[in-house]
Amino acid sequence: MAHMESTEPGEMKKAELLLPGSGEGDEIGEEMKKSGSRFQVARVDCVNETKFEEPPKDTKSNVHDKGPESPSATFSLSGDSFRSYSDTNNLKTFAMNTHEALPCVDHYRNILSATGGMKSRPTLAQLHEEMDDEEIRGRHKDPLLVGEERLVSDSTVAITTDKKPQQGALKFGWIKGVLVRCLLNIWGVMLFIRLSWVVGQAGMGLTSVIILLSGVVTTLTALSMSAICTNGEVKGGGAYYMISRSLGAEFGGAIGLIFSVANAVAIAMYVVGFAETVRDVLKNNNALMIDETNDIRIIGFITISLLLAIAIIGMDWEARAQLILLAVLLIGLVNFVVGCIIPPTETKKVKGFVGFSTDLFIENMLPAFGEGQEFFSVFSVFFPAATGILAGANISGDLKDAQTAIPKGTLLSILISTIVYLGVAWTLGGCMLRDAVGPLNVAVGATTVVKLSNVTTTTVASVVMSAAQKAQNTSSTIVYTEDVIRNCSLAKNGMCAYGLMNDYQAMEMISGFGPLITAGIFSATLSSALASLVSAPKVFQAVCKDEIFPKIHVFAKGYGIDDSPRRAYLLAYFIGLGFVFIGDLNAIAPVISNFFLMSYTLINYSCFDASLARSPGWRPAFRFYNKWCSLLGALICLAVMFIINWWTALITFGVISALFIYVHHTKPEVNWGSSTQAHVYRNALQSSLKLISVEDHIKNFRPQVLVMSGLPENRPALIDFVSHISKKISLMVCANVIVGQQSGNLRKLLNTNAAYSWLSKRRVKAFYTATTSPSFRLGAQSIMHTVGVGKLRPNTLMMGFKSDWTKCEPSSVEEYFKIIHDAFDLNYGVGLLRLQEGFGLDVDMDATFMPDGMTEDDGILSFPNRPPEMSDDDLTPDDTPPHRLHSSYDRIDNNTPMPSKSTNLVPGDIQNGPSKSREKLNIEVLKGINMFKRHPKKGTIDVWWLFDDGGLTLLIPYILTTKAHWRGCKLRVFTAGTKKGELDREQRQMATLLSKFRIECKDMTVLPDVNKAPREESQMEFKNLVSDWVLDTKAGETEEEFPWKTTQEEMELLKDKTNRHIRLRELMQEKSRDASLIVMTLPMPRKGTCSAGLYMSWIDTLTRDMPPILLLRGNQTSVLTFYS
């Protein structure tokens, strides 16, 4: 019960469901009563406590000129204050001045499916953000739109209903739209032509099993389909729509395409069946037009053209034609029943119709399979008759209420058709022989002939008459006994031509008036052809609208008020016509049946999969389903596919797999909330929880990297390099610290789509996280504390080298330095990457820069759409300042320091102002941006493993050599020696260690002179570098005021370390200048001993004017082992 409780009992009264001024409350109430959904409102109550008074109306003024006062909201989002006049729909909720809204169906409607104006729910910002004092007082006024005002009175509940279909758009109920179509397709030709053969082969007992088994399969499928179609509104597309929205675009697109093709070819099958029947009639009356084959083609062409005309005229005419065809079919069935009751004539007795008999009933109860036949072969012949249950669902877009019509119409059609099939099968088995010889020209000898009732004592001698005997015995009277009728040896070629097992026209012979059965066959074939001609285009139109496959969107266009797919009609017409001209479709029929069965399989699996995923969005109103029954139905359908024809089943699987792989590879931009998505979340959650209980082991160590990248598109080279480490083996998280208050940066904080879009285009598998903080260091601390979940947490921090450290604010250098300390405190490994070209690019988003011969589709340089206020300067501090291309029209932040060398990278025409609408970007800059993206590296990766950090300095270079970009590079390992006389022993020890680690290296070198004093010029260069970062006590500078500066005491204390770093630079220039990459152990800064200025001077000395260099330090925990 849905109601609003009153504080005083007895003051509740039932409200009439009314729309103010519409008079449609009764219709809505009746619709709710008639709805088949189990989610219904039993009673609607409202409080009759306070009467709300409407404000007085000014009769002189026009209601459109001025509406009630509406406060407007001014709020700040992402630092940009803007004014949004609120939706006035909600002004009079409870007759109060509020922006809150009552629950309304429009608030939950898919905006893409809207056919007109809709009410909208107020946004969180409209309800939560601050308002100016003037706006709170309601000085700003905004007129209401016509029809937007809704009042809640003492006895009226405002109900928002969907916009009615446009006048003239035809919608069908469950009988006309589903039941009739399903009955016509399920009965079909099988009922009149093949059922007698099935009874003759399998007997009435096994025939009943075959019919019931088929009914079980279709019932399970219908239950699954009912659950799916009541889990939300069903639009056009039938089986395709249900499968695609449940299992995703891959399965949906594959089924939609083959289902459309199968229906298009099925048109030809049914039309050829009709044409063959008409040809036989013409042949029996010697009225063939040309010959048997061409007559089929002529009749088929005329028939399919007439059916196309009916379909294009409109669904109304098509529905009327279906009703007429059903009426003809039912008349044919009644005619058959009447014929069974009428005592058989001598002519019918000769053909096997001997009337009802207990002995015959018992005899035909058991099977009598002919040569090469058994239960499953007979079952495979009958089961295609059951593939008509989707006829109603295929026009789901033309149903008034698909959620009610499809379950009710489909299930009832299965029940009715099953009962009729069983009744006809038992009727045939109770009154007709399996084999009958038919009319014969025989001479009867002297043997006495008795009546059929005494067949047990009768003996007959008869011989086939010769031509002479025929002439002599023209006056002889031929009397047939049952033994004579059963004696197939008397027939031509010794084979009976009549009876259940031999005569496909048995029902026509039994019926009271044979032509009515022929009319029933006509009705069955034409109705099935017409249903297929309507189904194929509508399903194909739905596939085209979703744009899953390229080059076919032209067929998505609809015409008229009912969105008729005329182009798809013509396509289906020509496909069907092409197969009609082939004439013989026996080889294709099993493939089509398997296509339909695959649809059944996926419908059942869709229901099972959605139930298994346990998504909160899976709430079908139809409750008579079970996920295990759905799984059983899917397995039975698969089994039946192979029973019917194993090679066609394999073909079906091959086609489905090929289409699935194609759609999965192309990744169409659709999001339908499929169960596949639910499973991804569920599996990830379960795996993450399971991973918690898995103990860590050195052999399973993976470098999980947290990259301080800012917005990823700002530093593509850094992102690319780290992705080479983590690709396909470990976690990578890109972190963006937005310096400032949360309230002023909400848009930047919440807009993660742009980052993920760029990562996807760059083909980088990584996560993205952003935070706001008063300072860069606090933000980095926050991210390092909280990033990740369970065991999926970063263990290595990767940053770019702060190349502007000598020019920027010293406080930012101090922050950068302390972040390294924070990372070590939190047990992170730390890596600092330096590229002489820089990491990224910051260009004006309003201009397009593209190098010669390069397009946006190359995936080399891409800038996703983002709000213009999202400049890169205020996203992160310049821990790795990107190069900026600036011109006379660039947006340049004067507070952001610009690298001096960036101007050397920009062509003169860009620096002096653009001369064309599209400026050319210096190709050298692009090479730097994409140095880790384009061409595979060749050369060496030099590893300077100076100190044992647990092995991370060696592990990451090895991982890089396993990736395609670095596969051409060989490892060279350099390590420091202790004593000159023990170099050979130390070299052998290191070689043994590398061998135990199973890491192959090209060269291994022990350096004996690491502690040798550096050259004087190198020392002077370092002294000049650090001079500005030495505390000047004479000028009154103190360590408290300038904590980033080093003291003379500190310089003297760390003199040996400083000289070692200077010496290492000289050695690297000598030995690794031509390396593709250098990986060196990162100097460890000891707390309270080394200042930021001195430490930055060290790493600047080690990395300046070098090839790409990574300074790396593990957390002193082993990440390598040589134990198995």
Tab-separated table of N, CA and C in Angstrom, residues 521-589:
chain	number	residue	atom	x	y	z
A	521	ILE	N	-3.703	-24.825	-45.248
A	521	ILE	CA	-2.265	-24.845	-45.577
A	521	ILE	C	-1.858	-23.504	-46.170
A	522	PHE	N	-2.687	-22.971	-47.074
A	522	PHE	CA	-2.422	-21.643	-47.619
A	522	PHE	C	-2.317	-20.605	-46.489
A	523	SER	N	-3.278	-20.680	-45.563
A	523	SER	CA	-3.306	-19.732	-44.455
A	523	SER	C	-2.047	-19.841	-43.600
A	524	ALA	N	-1.633	-21.077	-43.302
A	524	ALA	CA	-0.462	-21.281	-42.445
A	524	ALA	C	0.802	-20.741	-43.104
A	525	THR	N	0.978	-21.041	-44.380
A	525	THR	CA	2.201	-20.577	-45.064
A	525	THR	C	2.205	-19.069	-45.238
A	526	LEU	N	1.076	-18.513	-45.647
A	526	LEU	CA	1.030	-17.068	-45.870
A	526	LEU	C	1.169	-16.293	-44.564
A	527	SER	N	0.548	-16.772	-43.490
A	527	SER	CA	0.658	-16.069	-42.210
A	527	SER	C	2.092	-16.093	-41.696
A	528	SER	N	2.749	-17.240	-41.829
A	528	SER	CA	4.148	-17.328	-41.391
A	528	SER	C	5.036	-16.438	-42.241
A	529	ALA	N	4.792	-16.415	-43.555
A	529	ALA	CA	5.575	-15.554	-44.431
A	529	ALA	C	5.359	-14.089	-44.090
A	530	LEU	N	4.107	-13.719	-43.846
A	530	LEU	CA	3.801	-12.332	-43.510
A	530	LEU	C	4.415	-11.938	-42.175
A	531	ALA	N	4.360	-12.842	-41.196
A	531	ALA	CA	4.971	-12.556	-39.894
A	531	ALA	C	6.478	-12.374	-40.025
A	532	SER	N	7.111	-13.211	-40.834
A	532	SER	CA	8.558	-13.080	-41.037
A	532	SER	C	8.897	-11.803	-41.789
A	533	LEU	N	8.050	-11.432	-42.745
A	533	LEU	CA	8.288	-10.212	-43.512
A	533	LEU	C	8.152	-8.973	-42.631
A	534	VAL	N	7.338	-9.052	-41.594
A	534	VAL	CA	7.206	-7.930	-40.661
A	534	VAL	C	8.306	-7.970	-39.613
A	535	SER	N	8.650	-9.177	-39.142
A	535	SER	CA	9.631	-9.309	-38.062
A	535	SER	C	11.031	-8.915	-38.507
A	536	ALA	N	11.459	-9.423	-39.655
A	536	ALA	CA	12.834	-9.184	-40.102
A	536	ALA	C	13.159	-7.688	-40.200
A	537	PRO	N	12.331	-6.865	-40.873
A	537	PRO	CA	12.673	-5.443	-40.962
A	537	PRO	C	12.658	-4.721	-39.623
A	538	LYS	N	11.720	-5.083	-38.753
A	538	LYS	CA	11.631	-4.370	-37.479
A	538	LYS	C	12.822	-4.696	-36.575
A	539	VAL	N	13.225	-5.959	-36.559
A	539	VAL	CA	14.410	-6.326	-35.781
A	539	VAL	C	15.650	-5.666	-36.377
A	540	PHE	N	15.750	-5.702	-37.716
A	540	PHE	CA	16.910	-5.109	-38.375
A	540	PHE	C	16.945	-3.596	-38.178
A	541	GLN	N	15.792	-2.953	-38.176
A	541	GLN	CA	15.734	-1.514	-37.923
A	541	GLN	C	16.262	-1.195	-36.533
A	542	ALA	N	15.902	-2.032	-35.544
A	542	ALA	CA	16.396	-1.815	-34.181
A	542	ALA	C	17.911	-1.978	-34.112
A	543	VAL	N	18.444	-2.971	-34.831
A	543	VAL	CA	19.898	-3.168	-34.862
A	543	VAL	C	20.577	-1.952	-35.488
A	544	CYS	N	20.003	-1.456	-36.581
A	544	CYS	CA	20.605	-0.306	-37.265
A	544	CYS	C	20.556	0.946	-36.405
A	545	LYS	N	19.484	1.139	-35.660
A	545	LYS	CA	19.372	2.325	-34.812
A	545	LYS	C	20.442	2.345	-33.733
A	546	ASP	N	20.824	1.175	-33.257
A	546	ASP	CA	21.850	1.107	-32.209
A	546	ASP	C	23.256	1.277	-32.753
A	547	GLU	N	23.415	1.274	-34.086
A	547	GLU	CA	24.711	1.523	-34.742
A	547	GLU	C	25.810	0.596	-34.224
A	548	ILE	N	25.469	-0.659	-34.082
A	548	ILE	CA	26.465	-1.652	-33.647
A	548	ILE	C	27.362	-2.034	-34.817
A	549	PHE	N	26.778	-2.111	-36.003
A	549	PHE	CA	27.538	-2.466	-37.199
A	549	PHE	C	27.617	-1.253	-38.121
A	550	PRO	N	28.718	-1.096	-38.829
A	550	PRO	CA	28.867	0.074	-39.708
A	550	PRO	C	28.107	-0.101	-41.020
A	551	LYS	N	27.890	1.029	-41.686
A	551	LYS	CA	27.365	1.066	-43.060
A	551	LYS	C	25.909	0.634	-43.193
A	552	ILE	N	25.200	0.407	-42.100
A	552	ILE	CA	23.817	-0.072	-42.222
A	552	ILE	C	22.826	0.899	-41.596
A	553	HIS	N	23.292	2.048	-41.135
A	553	HIS	CA	22.395	2.976	-40.451
A	553	HIS	C	21.317	3.508	-41.383
A	554	VAL	N	21.535	3.407	-42.678
A	554	VAL	CA	20.544	3.898	-43.629
A	554	VAL	C	19.222	3.161	-43.477
A	555	PHE	N	19.270	1.918	-43.009
A	555	PHE	CA	18.036	1.136	-42.855
A	555	PHE	C	17.330	1.427	-41.534
A	556	ALA	N	17.862	2.322	-40.716
A	556	ALA	CA	17.218	2.645	-39.448
A	556	ALA	C	16.083	3.647	-39.618
A	557	LYS	N	16.038	4.311	-40.745
A	557	LYS	CA	15.043	5.365	-40.961
A	557	LYS	C	13.643	4.773	-41.001
A	558	GLY	N	12.733	5.399	-40.271
A	558	GLY	CA	11.340	4.989	-40.267
A	558	GLY	C	10.463	6.027	-40.937
A	559	TYR	N	9.306	5.616	-41.365
A	559	TYR	CA	8.389	6.497	-42.084
A	559	TYR	C	7.028	6.455	-41.416
A	560	GLY	N	6.379	7.600	-41.427
A	560	GLY	CA	5.027	7.651	-40.914
A	560	GLY	C	4.974	7.707	-39.400
A	561	ILE	N	3.765	7.746	-38.897
A	561	ILE	CA	3.566	7.885	-37.462
A	561	ILE	C	3.933	6.616	-36.703
A	562	ASP	N	3.963	5.477	-37.403
A	562	ASP	CA	4.327	4.226	-36.734
A	562	ASP	C	5.780	3.839	-36.991
A	563	ASP	N	6.578	4.776	-37.549
A	563	ASP	CA	8.012	4.548	-37.780
A	563	ASP	C	8.241	3.280	-38.608
A	564	SER	N	7.490	3.160	-39.690
A	564	SER	CA	7.569	1.964	-40.521
A	564	SER	C	8.921	1.853	-41.218
A	565	PRO	N	9.612	0.706	-41.081
A	565	PRO	CA	10.942	0.545	-41.704
A	565	PRO	C	10.843	0.149	-43.168
A	566	ARG	N	10.447	1.070	-44.006
A	566	ARG	CA	10.197	0.728	-45.412
A	566	ARG	C	11.464	0.298	-46.131
A	567	ARG	N	12.589	0.938	-45.816
A	567	ARG	CA	13.840	0.525	-46.451
A	567	ARG	C	14.198	-0.906	-46.054
A	568	ALA	N	14.002	-1.223	-44.797
A	568	ALA	CA	14.282	-2.597	-44.344
A	568	ALA	C	13.287	-3.576	-44.949
A	569	TYR	N	12.042	-3.128	-45.155
A	569	TYR	CA	11.066	-3.983	-45.844
A	569	TYR	C	11.575	-4.361	-47.231
A	570	LEU	N	12.066	-3.369	-47.958
A	570	LEU	CA	12.564	-3.634	-49.310
A	570	LEU	C	13.772	-4.563	-49.278
A	571	LEU	N	14.653	-4.367	-48.289
A	571	LEU	CA	15.811	-5.250	-48.175
A	571	LEU	C	15.374	-6.684	-47.914
A	572	ALA	N	14.448	-6.877	-46.969
A	572	ALA	CA	13.953	-8.227	-46.682
A	572	ALA	C	13.241	-8.810	-47.896
A	573	TYR	N	12.535	-7.955	-48.638
A	573	TYR	CA	11.829	-8.408	-49.838
A	573	TYR	C	12.802	-8.959	-50.871
A	574	PHE	N	13.881	-8.245	-51.129
A	574	PHE	CA	14.831	-8.695	-52.149
A	574	PHE	C	15.609	-9.928	-51.684
A	575	ILE	N	15.906	-10.010	-50.384
A	575	ILE	CA	16.551	-11.231	-49.882
A	575	ILE	C	15.630	-12.423	-50.061
A	576	GLY	N	14.381	-12.246	-49.632
A	576	GLY	CA	13.418	-13.338	-49.778
A	576	GLY	C	13.184	-13.702	-51.229
A	577	LEU	N	13.097	-12.689	-52.098
A	577	LEU	CA	12.851	-12.951	-53.508
A	577	LEU	C	14.016	-13.712	-54.125
A	578	GLY	N	15.227	-13.365	-53.715
A	578	GLY	CA	16.389	-14.086	-54.230
A	578	GLY	C	16.346	-15.557	-53.884
A	579	PHE	N	15.962	-15.890	-52.667
A	579	PHE	CA	15.871	-17.293	-52.276
A	579	PHE	C	14.643	-17.977	-52.875
A	580	VAL	N	13.599	-17.212	-53.168
A	580	VAL	CA	12.442	-17.794	-53.857
A	580	VAL	C	12.849	-18.276	-55.244
A	581	PHE	N	13.671	-17.516	-55.918
A	581	PHE	CA	14.100	-17.907	-57.253
A	581	PHE	C	14.995	-19.136	-57.219
A	582	ILE	N	15.646	-19.397	-56.071
A	582	ILE	CA	16.405	-20.645	-55.957
A	582	ILE	C	15.463	-21.831	-55.979
A	583	GLY	N	14.342	-21.678	-55.283
A	583	GLY	CA	13.291	-22.687	-55.370
A	583	GLY	C	13.398	-23.812	-54.381
A	584	ASP	N	14.598	-24.327	-54.086
A	584	ASP	CA	14.768	-25.469	-53.191
A	584	ASP	C	15.524	-25.003	-51.954
A	585	LEU	N	14.837	-24.985	-50.829
A	585	LEU	CA	15.437	-24.465	-49.598
A	585	LEU	C	15.596	-25.541	-48.529
A	586	ASN	N	15.533	-26.816	-48.915
A	586	ASN	CA	15.617	-27.881	-47.915
A	586	ASN	C	16.947	-27.858	-47.168
A	587	ALA	N	18.030	-27.491	-47.849
A	587	ALA	CA	19.336	-27.495	-47.198
A	587	ALA	C	19.487	-26.322	-46.234
A	588	ILE	N	18.752	-25.225	-46.503
A	588	ILE	CA	18.890	-24.036	-45.674
A	588	ILE	C	17.980	-24.093	-44.459
A	589	ALA	N	16.897	-24.847	-44.539
A	589	ALA	CA	15.908	-24.895	-43.464
A	589	ALA	C	16.507	-25.260	-42.112
